[in-house]
Short mmCIF file of C-alpha atoms in Angstrom, two decimals:
data_model
loop_
_atom_site.label_atom_id
_atom_site.label_comp_id
_atom_site.label_asym_id
_atom_site.label_seq_id
_atom_site.Cartn_x
_atom_site.Cartn_y
_atom_site.Cartn_z
CA MET S 73 -77.91 79.60 -15.79
CA LYS S 74 -81.46 79.94 -17.61
CA LEU S 75 -82.87 76.51 -18.62
CA PRO S 76 -83.13 76.20 -22.38
CA CYS S 77 -86.53 76.91 -23.83
CA ALA S 78 -88.60 74.83 -26.64
CA LEU S 79 -91.71 75.31 -28.08
CA THR S 80 -94.21 73.29 -29.41
CA ILE S 81 -97.04 74.60 -31.52
CA ALA S 82 -99.39 71.38 -31.96
CA GLY S 83 -103.17 69.93 -31.46
CA SER S 84 -103.97 68.43 -28.05
CA ASP S 85 -103.67 64.55 -27.14
CA SER S 86 -106.77 63.66 -24.42
CA GLY S 87 -105.07 60.31 -24.75
CA GLY S 88 -101.80 61.73 -23.74
CA GLY S 89 -99.90 59.10 -26.75
CA ALA S 90 -98.99 61.53 -29.05
CA GLY S 91 -98.91 65.75 -29.94
CA VAL S 92 -98.88 68.43 -27.36
CA GLN S 93 -98.38 65.18 -24.09
CA ALA S 94 -96.03 63.75 -25.99
CA ASP S 95 -93.90 66.80 -26.50
CA LEU S 96 -93.57 68.60 -23.40
CA LYS S 97 -92.46 64.65 -21.75
CA THR S 98 -89.57 64.99 -24.08
CA PHE S 99 -88.22 68.99 -24.00
CA ALA S 100 -88.24 67.38 -20.25
CA ALA S 101 -86.42 63.80 -20.74
CA LEU S 102 -84.11 66.02 -22.63
CA GLY S 103 -83.84 68.49 -19.83
CA VAL S 104 -85.78 71.70 -21.92
CA HIS S 105 -88.50 73.87 -20.98
CA GLY S 106 -91.24 72.69 -22.61
CA LEU S 107 -94.05 75.54 -23.93
CA CYS S 108 -96.64 75.03 -25.79
CA VAL S 109 -98.95 76.94 -28.28
CA ILE S 110 -102.14 74.22 -28.98
CA THR S 111 -103.80 74.57 -32.68
CA ALA S 112 -106.56 71.82 -31.69
CA VAL S 113 -108.31 69.57 -29.22
CA THR S 114 -108.51 65.77 -30.22
CA ALA S 115 -110.54 63.12 -28.93
CA GLN S 116 -108.91 60.61 -28.83
CA ASN S 117 -107.27 56.80 -27.29
CA THR S 118 -104.52 54.66 -28.20
CA ARG S 119 -107.65 52.99 -30.66
CA GLY S 120 -108.71 56.50 -33.13
CA VAL S 121 -109.63 60.31 -32.82
CA GLU S 122 -113.12 60.27 -32.71
CA ALA S 123 -112.91 64.46 -32.95
CA VAL S 124 -111.23 67.31 -33.11
CA PHE S 125 -111.95 70.71 -32.34
CA ASP S 126 -109.80 73.78 -34.87
CA LEU S 127 -109.26 76.37 -31.95
CA PRO S 128 -110.05 79.64 -33.26
CA SER S 129 -106.90 80.41 -35.03
CA GLU S 130 -106.78 83.96 -33.19
CA LEU S 131 -106.92 82.25 -29.47
CA VAL S 132 -103.70 80.81 -31.44
CA THR S 133 -102.02 83.37 -32.22
CA LYS S 134 -103.12 84.58 -28.71
CA GLN S 135 -101.18 81.99 -27.53
CA LEU S 136 -98.21 82.47 -29.27
CA TYR S 137 -97.54 85.93 -28.89
CA ALA S 138 -97.87 85.80 -24.65
CA VAL S 139 -95.36 82.80 -24.81
CA MET S 140 -93.05 85.07 -26.71
CA ARG S 141 -93.25 88.44 -24.68
CA ASP S 142 -92.11 86.19 -21.26
CA PHE S 143 -89.56 83.13 -22.62
CA GLU S 144 -86.14 83.39 -24.37
CA VAL S 145 -87.23 80.77 -27.76
CA GLU S 146 -85.20 80.51 -30.72
CA TRP S 147 -86.49 77.14 -31.56
CA ALA S 148 -89.99 75.48 -32.05
CA LYS S 149 -91.65 72.37 -33.68
CA THR S 150 -94.77 72.17 -35.16
CA GLY S 151 -97.14 69.53 -35.26
CA MET S 152 -100.92 69.38 -35.96
CA LEU S 153 -101.80 71.92 -38.03
CA SER S 154 -105.38 71.16 -39.33
CA ASN S 155 -106.36 74.11 -41.24
CA THR S 156 -105.03 76.83 -44.03
CA GLU S 157 -106.09 79.99 -40.67
CA ILE S 158 -104.45 78.53 -38.18
CA ILE S 159 -101.40 77.99 -40.68
CA GLN S 160 -101.86 80.93 -41.35
CA ALA S 161 -101.19 82.13 -37.68
CA VAL S 162 -98.58 80.56 -36.96
CA GLY S 163 -96.49 81.18 -40.18
CA ALA S 164 -96.82 84.92 -38.97
CA GLY S 165 -95.37 84.26 -35.33
CA ILE S 166 -92.73 81.76 -36.39
CA GLU S 167 -91.75 85.26 -39.74
CA ARG S 168 -92.76 88.31 -36.88
CA TYR S 169 -90.34 86.67 -33.83
CA SER S 170 -87.72 85.01 -35.58
CA ILE S 171 -88.19 81.14 -34.80
CA ARG S 172 -86.60 78.70 -35.80
CA ALA S 173 -88.71 75.70 -36.90
CA VAL S 174 -89.49 72.45 -37.08
CA ILE S 175 -91.74 71.19 -39.19
CA ASP S 176 -93.33 67.37 -38.98
CA PRO S 177 -96.31 67.76 -41.57
CA VAL S 178 -98.25 65.82 -39.63
CA MET S 179 -101.40 64.79 -41.84
CA ALA S 180 -102.97 61.84 -40.63
CA SER S 181 -103.22 59.79 -37.16
CA THR S 182 -101.19 56.63 -36.62
CA THR S 183 -104.09 55.38 -36.49
CA GLY S 184 -105.10 56.66 -40.03
CA ALA S 185 -107.88 59.73 -39.02
CA PRO S 186 -106.84 62.80 -41.22
CA LEU S 187 -105.77 65.36 -39.22
CA LEU S 188 -105.12 68.24 -42.55
CA ARG S 189 -108.08 70.02 -43.19
CA GLY S 190 -108.68 69.93 -47.16
CA GLY S 191 -107.13 73.48 -48.29
CA ALA S 192 -104.86 73.75 -46.35
CA PHE S 193 -102.26 71.71 -48.14
CA GLU S 194 -100.65 74.50 -49.84
CA SER S 195 -101.22 77.00 -46.53
CA LEU S 196 -98.88 74.19 -45.23
CA LEU S 197 -95.65 73.83 -48.54
CA LYS S 198 -95.74 77.93 -47.76
CA LEU S 199 -94.82 77.02 -44.79
CA ILE S 200 -92.34 75.08 -45.17
CA SER S 201 -89.74 76.88 -46.84
CA SER S 202 -89.92 79.26 -43.69
CA ALA S 203 -88.89 75.72 -41.29
CA GLU S 204 -84.88 74.93 -41.05
CA LEU S 205 -85.80 71.78 -40.82
CA VAL S 206 -88.83 69.53 -42.28
CA THR S 207 -89.36 65.82 -40.66
CA PRO S 208 -91.86 64.15 -43.48
CA ASN S 209 -91.95 60.15 -43.41
CA VAL S 210 -92.37 58.57 -46.11
CA PRO S 211 -96.06 59.10 -46.94
CA GLU S 212 -95.76 62.71 -46.18
CA ALA S 213 -92.42 62.16 -48.35
CA GLU S 214 -94.64 61.53 -51.22
CA ARG S 215 -97.58 63.93 -50.79
CA LEU S 216 -95.14 67.20 -49.78
CA SER S 217 -92.61 65.64 -53.29
CA GLY S 218 -94.77 64.43 -55.83
CA ILE S 219 -92.62 60.98 -56.57
CA LYS S 220 -93.62 57.68 -55.34
CA ILE S 221 -91.05 55.80 -53.46
CA LYS S 222 -90.47 52.35 -52.82
CA SER S 223 -86.29 52.96 -52.40
CA MET S 224 -83.33 55.36 -50.33
CA VAL S 225 -82.78 56.44 -54.67
CA ASP S 226 -86.70 57.66 -54.04
CA VAL S 227 -86.35 59.33 -51.01
CA LYS S 228 -83.37 61.42 -52.23
CA ARG S 229 -85.42 62.65 -55.07
CA ALA S 230 -88.13 62.95 -53.25
CA ALA S 231 -85.52 64.70 -50.33
CA ARG S 232 -83.70 66.31 -53.21
CA GLU S 233 -87.61 68.27 -54.01
CA ILE S 234 -88.94 68.65 -50.94
CA SER S 235 -85.82 71.40 -50.30
CA GLU S 236 -86.71 72.64 -53.70
CA LEU S 237 -89.69 73.77 -51.00
CA GLY S 238 -87.24 76.13 -49.25
CA PRO S 239 -86.49 74.86 -45.65
CA ARG S 240 -82.67 74.51 -44.35
CA ALA S 241 -82.06 70.72 -44.40
CA VAL S 242 -84.69 68.22 -45.09
CA LEU S 243 -85.03 64.72 -42.76
CA ILE S 244 -87.09 61.91 -44.43
CA LYS S 245 -87.38 59.69 -42.08
CA GLY S 246 -86.95 55.75 -43.26
CA GLY S 247 -89.68 53.68 -41.16
CA HIS S 248 -92.44 53.37 -43.20
CA LEU S 249 -89.84 51.38 -45.80
CA ARG S 250 -88.85 48.07 -45.23
CA GLY S 251 -85.60 46.10 -44.34
CA ARG S 252 -84.09 45.53 -41.52
CA GLU S 253 -82.91 49.05 -40.24
CA VAL S 254 -84.32 51.55 -40.41
CA VAL S 255 -82.09 54.60 -42.29
CA ASP S 256 -82.87 58.67 -41.85
CA LEU S 257 -82.13 60.92 -44.61
CA LEU S 258 -81.41 64.11 -44.08
CA TYR S 259 -80.63 66.83 -47.55
CA MET S 260 -78.74 69.62 -46.24
CA ASP S 261 -76.33 71.88 -47.84
CA GLY S 262 -76.82 69.61 -51.04
CA LYS S 263 -75.09 66.95 -49.06
CA PHE S 264 -77.17 63.28 -48.48
CA SER S 265 -76.67 62.26 -44.33
CA GLU S 266 -78.04 58.44 -43.94
CA PHE S 267 -78.54 58.21 -39.53
CA LYS S 268 -78.82 53.83 -38.90
CA GLY S 269 -79.96 52.44 -37.28
CA PRO S 270 -81.53 48.52 -35.39
CA ARG S 271 -85.49 48.36 -36.15
CA VAL S 272 -87.15 47.81 -33.05
CA LEU S 273 -89.79 45.19 -33.92
CA GLY S 274 -92.87 44.77 -32.93
CA GLU S 275 -96.34 47.05 -32.98
CA PRO S 276 -96.72 50.50 -34.73
CA THR S 277 -96.18 52.32 -31.75
CA HIS S 278 -97.92 55.89 -31.23
CA GLY S 279 -96.65 59.52 -30.89
CA THR S 280 -93.45 58.71 -32.18
CA GLY S 281 -92.96 61.00 -35.00
CA CYS S 282 -94.79 63.54 -32.38
CA SER S 283 -91.52 62.51 -30.64
CA PHE S 284 -89.21 62.29 -32.28
CA SER S 285 -88.99 65.76 -33.93
CA ALA S 286 -89.81 67.55 -30.42
CA ALA S 287 -86.33 65.28 -29.75
CA ILE S 288 -85.20 66.93 -32.30
CA THR S 289 -86.04 70.49 -31.39
CA ALA S 290 -84.92 69.98 -27.67
CA GLU S 291 -81.44 69.26 -28.48
CA LEU S 292 -81.26 72.09 -31.33
CA ALA S 293 -82.27 74.80 -28.47
CA LYS S 294 -79.51 73.21 -26.13
CA GLY S 295 -77.42 74.38 -29.00
CA THR S 296 -76.50 71.08 -30.36
CA SER S 297 -75.54 70.60 -33.69
CA MET S 298 -77.86 69.60 -36.81
CA LEU S 299 -76.64 66.21 -37.48
CA GLY S 300 -75.72 66.11 -33.74
CA ALA S 301 -79.81 66.51 -32.51
CA ILE S 302 -80.78 64.04 -35.04
CA ASP S 303 -78.03 61.82 -34.35
CA SER S 304 -79.41 61.62 -30.49
CA ALA S 305 -82.64 61.91 -31.38
CA ARG S 306 -82.58 59.05 -32.83
CA ARG S 307 -81.87 57.23 -29.78
CA PHE S 308 -83.29 59.00 -27.71
CA ILE S 309 -86.59 57.81 -29.64
CA ALA S 310 -85.24 54.47 -30.33
CA ARG S 311 -85.35 54.05 -26.01
CA ALA S 312 -88.92 55.84 -25.48
CA ILE S 313 -90.63 53.09 -28.49
CA GLU S 314 -88.55 49.89 -27.01
CA SER S 315 -89.66 50.89 -23.29
CA ARG S 316 -93.55 51.98 -25.30
CA LEU S 317 -96.12 52.01 -22.81
CA GLU S 318 -98.79 49.22 -21.73
CA VAL S 319 -101.78 51.59 -21.88
CA GLY S 320 -104.54 51.43 -22.98
CA LYS S 321 -106.37 49.46 -25.86
CA GLY S 322 -105.18 49.93 -29.15
CA ILE S 323 -102.21 51.33 -30.03
CA MET S 324 -99.14 51.88 -27.49
CA PRO S 325 -98.08 55.41 -27.39
CA VAL S 326 -93.53 56.33 -26.22
CA ASN S 327 -92.93 56.46 -23.56
CA PRO S 328 -90.71 59.58 -23.44
CA MET S 329 -89.82 59.51 -19.89
CA ALA S 330 -87.93 56.05 -20.11
CA VAL S 331 -84.32 58.12 -20.60
CA LEU S 332 -84.82 59.50 -17.01
CA LEU S 333 -85.84 56.27 -16.43
CA LEU S 334 -82.64 55.25 -18.03
CA ASP S 335 -80.53 57.69 -16.46
CA ALA S 336 -81.35 56.76 -12.94
CA GLU S 337 -80.77 53.21 -13.72
CA LYS S 338 -77.68 53.54 -15.44
CA GLY S 339 -76.31 56.19 -12.43
CA ARG S 340 -77.43 53.18 -9.60
CA ALA S 341 -75.90 50.22 -12.01
CA LEU S 342 -72.59 52.22 -12.08
CA GLU S 343 -72.78 52.39 -8.53
CA GLU S 344 -72.89 48.74 -8.09
CA VAL S 345 -70.33 47.65 -10.68
CA TRP S 346 -67.49 50.40 -8.83
CA THR S 347 -68.32 48.63 -5.57
CA ALA S 348 -68.72 45.79 -6.46
CA ALA S 349 -65.59 45.52 -8.07
CA LYS S 350 -63.41 47.20 -5.10
CA LEU S 351 -65.28 44.60 -2.73
CA LEU S 352 -63.03 42.01 -4.80
CA VAL S 353 -59.46 44.38 -5.66
CA ALA S 354 -59.86 44.13 -1.46
CA GLU S 355 -59.68 40.44 -0.72
CA PRO S 356 -56.48 39.35 -2.02
CA ARG S 357 -57.22 35.95 -1.98
CA PHE S 358 -59.60 36.61 -5.10
CA SER S 359 -56.85 36.55 -6.79
CA LYS S 360 -56.36 32.90 -6.70
CA LEU S 361 -59.55 33.00 -9.19
CA LEU S 362 -58.25 35.67 -11.79
CA PRO S 363 -57.32 34.62 -15.09
CA GLU S 364 -54.79 35.34 -17.17
CA VAL S 365 -56.63 37.98 -19.53
CA GLY S 366 -57.82 39.41 -15.92
CA SER S 367 -61.65 39.31 -15.02
CA ASN S 368 -64.53 41.83 -16.29
CA ILE S 369 -67.65 41.93 -14.05
CA ALA S 370 -70.73 43.02 -15.68
CA MET S 371 -74.42 44.49 -15.08
CA ALA S 372 -76.92 44.51 -17.32
CA LEU S 373 -79.87 47.19 -17.07
CA SER S 374 -83.05 46.42 -16.73
CA GLY S 375 -84.72 44.82 -20.52
CA ALA S 376 -81.21 44.99 -22.09
CA LYS S 377 -80.89 43.90 -25.10
CA ARG S 378 -77.13 45.31 -26.03
CA THR S 379 -73.28 45.48 -24.84
CA SER S 380 -74.09 48.76 -24.51
CA ASP S 381 -76.74 48.85 -22.09
CA VAL S 382 -74.45 46.47 -19.47
CA VAL S 383 -71.84 48.29 -17.67
CA GLY S 384 -68.99 46.71 -17.29
CA LEU S 385 -64.87 48.12 -16.57
CA SER S 386 -63.42 49.71 -18.83
CA GLY S 387 -59.91 48.14 -17.99
CA ARG S 388 -60.32 44.60 -16.42
CA ILE S 389 -59.17 43.69 -12.66
CA VAL S 390 -55.69 41.91 -13.17
CA LYS S 391 -52.57 40.81 -10.47
CA VAL S 392 -49.85 42.62 -10.01
CA GLY S 393 -47.63 41.66 -6.90
CA GLY S 394 -49.44 39.48 -6.04
CA ARG S 395 -52.49 40.48 -5.37
CA PRO S 396 -55.81 42.06 -7.69
CA ARG S 397 -56.11 45.79 -9.77
CA LEU S 398 -58.62 47.16 -10.73
CA THR S 399 -57.43 49.41 -14.41
CA GLY S 400 -59.95 50.80 -14.90
CA TYR S 401 -63.95 51.87 -14.44
CA PRO S 402 -67.20 50.60 -14.98
CA GLU S 403 -68.66 52.19 -18.04
CA LEU S 404 -71.63 51.53 -20.66
CA GLY S 405 -70.50 48.28 -22.74
CA GLY S 406 -67.12 47.94 -20.68
CA SER S 407 -67.20 43.84 -21.67
CA GLU S 408 -68.00 42.93 -24.38
CA HIS S 409 -67.74 39.00 -23.55
CA VAL S 410 -68.93 39.45 -20.64
CA ALA S 411 -71.71 41.36 -21.29
CA ASN S 412 -72.85 39.67 -23.93
CA ILE S 413 -73.57 36.10 -21.55
CA VAL S 414 -75.18 38.17 -19.60
CA LEU S 415 -77.42 39.60 -23.00
CA THR S 416 -78.31 35.42 -23.95
CA ALA S 417 -78.64 35.17 -19.48
CA MET S 418 -81.17 37.57 -19.63
CA HIS S 419 -82.60 36.32 -22.50
CA HIS S 420 -84.14 33.32 -20.81
CA ASP S 421 -84.70 34.38 -16.91
CA PRO S 422 -85.01 38.53 -16.76
CA GLY S 423 -83.64 37.76 -12.83
CA ILE S 424 -79.87 37.14 -14.20
CA ARG S 425 -78.94 40.71 -14.40
CA ALA S 426 -74.94 40.27 -14.34
CA GLY S 427 -71.72 38.25 -14.04
CA LEU S 428 -68.33 37.77 -13.64
CA ASN S 429 -65.62 35.39 -15.08
CA ILE S 430 -62.77 34.22 -13.87
CA ARG S 431 -60.01 31.19 -13.78
CA PHE S 432 -61.16 27.96 -14.54
CA SER S 433 -59.70 25.23 -12.45
CA ASP S 434 -61.69 21.76 -11.18
CA GLU S 435 -60.25 22.30 -7.73
CA ILE S 436 -63.24 25.75 -8.11
CA LEU S 437 -65.64 24.03 -9.79
CA ARG S 438 -65.16 21.61 -6.78
CA SER S 439 -65.36 24.08 -4.67
CA CYS S 440 -68.69 25.88 -7.21
CA ARG S 441 -70.28 22.77 -6.34
CA LYS S 442 -70.03 22.06 -2.63
CA LEU S 443 -72.08 26.09 -2.33
CA GLY S 444 -74.76 24.30 -3.79
CA LEU S 445 -74.33 25.61 -6.86
CA ARG S 446 -76.04 24.60 -10.69
CA VAL S 447 -72.77 24.04 -12.11
CA VAL S 448 -72.73 23.21 -17.01
CA GLY S 449 -69.67 23.27 -19.32
CA PHE S 450 -70.29 23.71 -22.96
CA ASP S 451 -67.24 22.73 -26.04
CA ARG S 452 -65.54 24.90 -27.61
CA SER S 453 -65.04 22.47 -30.28
CA LYS S 454 -68.31 22.21 -31.58
CA GLU S 455 -69.01 25.54 -31.71
CA PRO S 456 -69.74 26.58 -35.30
CA ARG S 457 -68.26 29.32 -37.33
CA GLY S 458 -70.16 32.67 -37.73
CA VAL S 459 -71.36 31.98 -34.37
CA LYS S 460 -70.52 34.83 -30.79
CA THR S 461 -69.19 32.44 -28.58
CA MET S 462 -70.47 33.31 -24.89
CA VAL S 463 -73.95 34.14 -26.80
CA TRP S 464 -73.58 29.64 -28.52
CA GLY S 465 -71.49 29.11 -25.76
CA THR S 466 -74.12 30.61 -23.15
CA GLU S 467 -77.53 29.00 -24.85
CA GLN S 468 -75.84 26.00 -25.37
CA ALA S 469 -75.18 25.92 -20.69
CA ILE S 470 -78.27 26.77 -20.30
CA LYS S 471 -80.24 24.07 -22.72
CA LYS S 472 -78.24 20.86 -21.02
CA ALA S 473 -80.01 22.23 -17.79
CA GLY S 474 -82.74 23.02 -18.40
CA ARG S 475 -82.99 26.85 -17.03
CA VAL S 476 -80.19 29.32 -16.34
CA PRO S 477 -76.70 28.01 -14.29
CA ASP S 478 -75.44 29.50 -11.95
CA VAL S 479 -71.75 28.57 -12.65
CA ILE S 480 -71.19 28.18 -16.82
CA PHE S 481 -67.99 26.90 -17.87
CA ASP S 482 -65.43 25.60 -20.25
CA HIS S 483 -62.00 24.06 -21.28
CA GLY S 484 -61.29 26.33 -24.30
CA ALA S 485 -59.44 25.73 -26.92
CA LEU S 486 -56.81 26.75 -29.27
CA GLY S 487 -55.20 30.54 -28.17
CA LYS S 488 -58.51 30.31 -25.67
CA GLU S 489 -58.13 30.96 -22.07
CA ALA S 490 -59.91 28.25 -20.26
CA MET S 491 -62.95 29.76 -18.26
CA VAL S 492 -65.49 30.27 -15.18
CA ARG S 493 -68.11 32.28 -15.17
CA LEU S 494 -70.99 33.29 -12.05
CA LEU S 495 -74.51 34.68 -12.47
CA GLY S 496 -76.50 36.59 -10.54
CA ARG S 497 -78.87 39.06 -9.70
CA SER S 498 -76.60 41.67 -9.09
CA ALA S 499 -73.28 43.01 -9.29
CA ILE S 500 -72.23 42.30 -5.54
CA GLU S 501 -74.41 39.05 -5.35
CA VAL S 502 -71.94 37.45 -7.92
CA ALA S 503 -69.19 39.72 -6.45
CA GLU S 504 -69.59 38.16 -2.82
CA LEU S 505 -69.78 35.40 -4.76
CA ALA S 506 -66.52 35.15 -5.62
CA LEU S 507 -65.44 36.15 -2.56
CA ARG S 508 -67.12 33.00 -1.13
CA ILE S 509 -65.22 30.97 -3.83
CA ALA S 510 -61.88 31.69 -3.08
CA ARG S 511 -62.43 31.22 0.04
CA ARG S 512 -62.50 27.67 0.18
CA VAL S 513 -59.57 27.95 -3.21
#
């Protein structure tokens, strides 16, 4: 089976955070072979662009033709196309080889340096007319449409206006608009589709636009639908921003390779939770610790921020015929309750990565204390309205203990079973701790 190829036609970023460098890293992370046509060489770093040298359009043409004569390329993306001659050369190549293009209409760098020469704007508009997808941010969409954008109503008007240029689809990225959520708007075939997600908080990030359009292109090259490609690319870029690289002295660049590290870590976490679960069900005495609702064991990925970053069992460990039995398999998002406990604990101590819920009894708490564990409880009757119980309760226990305790318990409430939760640095560590407790009960 041949590896899909994707082509980037863009400028070189000597700082490695955007441009061709970011595109190729994104392609590699998403499992496609990356090809490149360099349009310009920049002298830049995380603090700004110091100089730009446009390559002769003839060399741009020769790069493009060399690539297309050897590789099977259906999809390409463009980035920095700084002058009319380069844009025309790229347009001629796209037409000659029937390339399906994602046009990222780059006009300025993250630091504000202009990357589109005077007089090239009209040529860019013509190139956009041949695009399968154009991906402007809000300032770029304003210039392309002539509409001042302050709301989603304006975004829709601008998308319709840009579509009149001729591209099959228009995706206006909403990162520049205010709000807790980022909303990207797609206009395709006369219909609007919104893609919403929480805003990644923090300082501005270098290379987001390049990597996002590259991720869309990579997914399209693999045969994904337009809607699917955009949805997948949004999740990819969110992870790349969350894991941005602490390099340089200016704006931190995205980390397109974070998805590979995540996949590797996810595999290790899935294996660890599965091993820990099997340890528990292999010991008949663990049945003495099983609550009526069953037990779940969970382990968070490093830097986890949401329950979907935590591996838990899709079912639970329950008692069948007096013995513990597994009723599910490890998966991301497998346990909301235990995951919220672990995530809250991680916020205070990043070394705490795993948790397990077990039955409440005074004997179990005594066994925990005899093992030298720090045991702290919270009172569910004092729980305020509108909070997540496991988040609030864990915060209360941590506040009371002055640190993350080893064991958090509560006496239950109306319709809520009393429970004990064990915390630790790994799923296996927590499972082994539970078995030590089980042998004492």
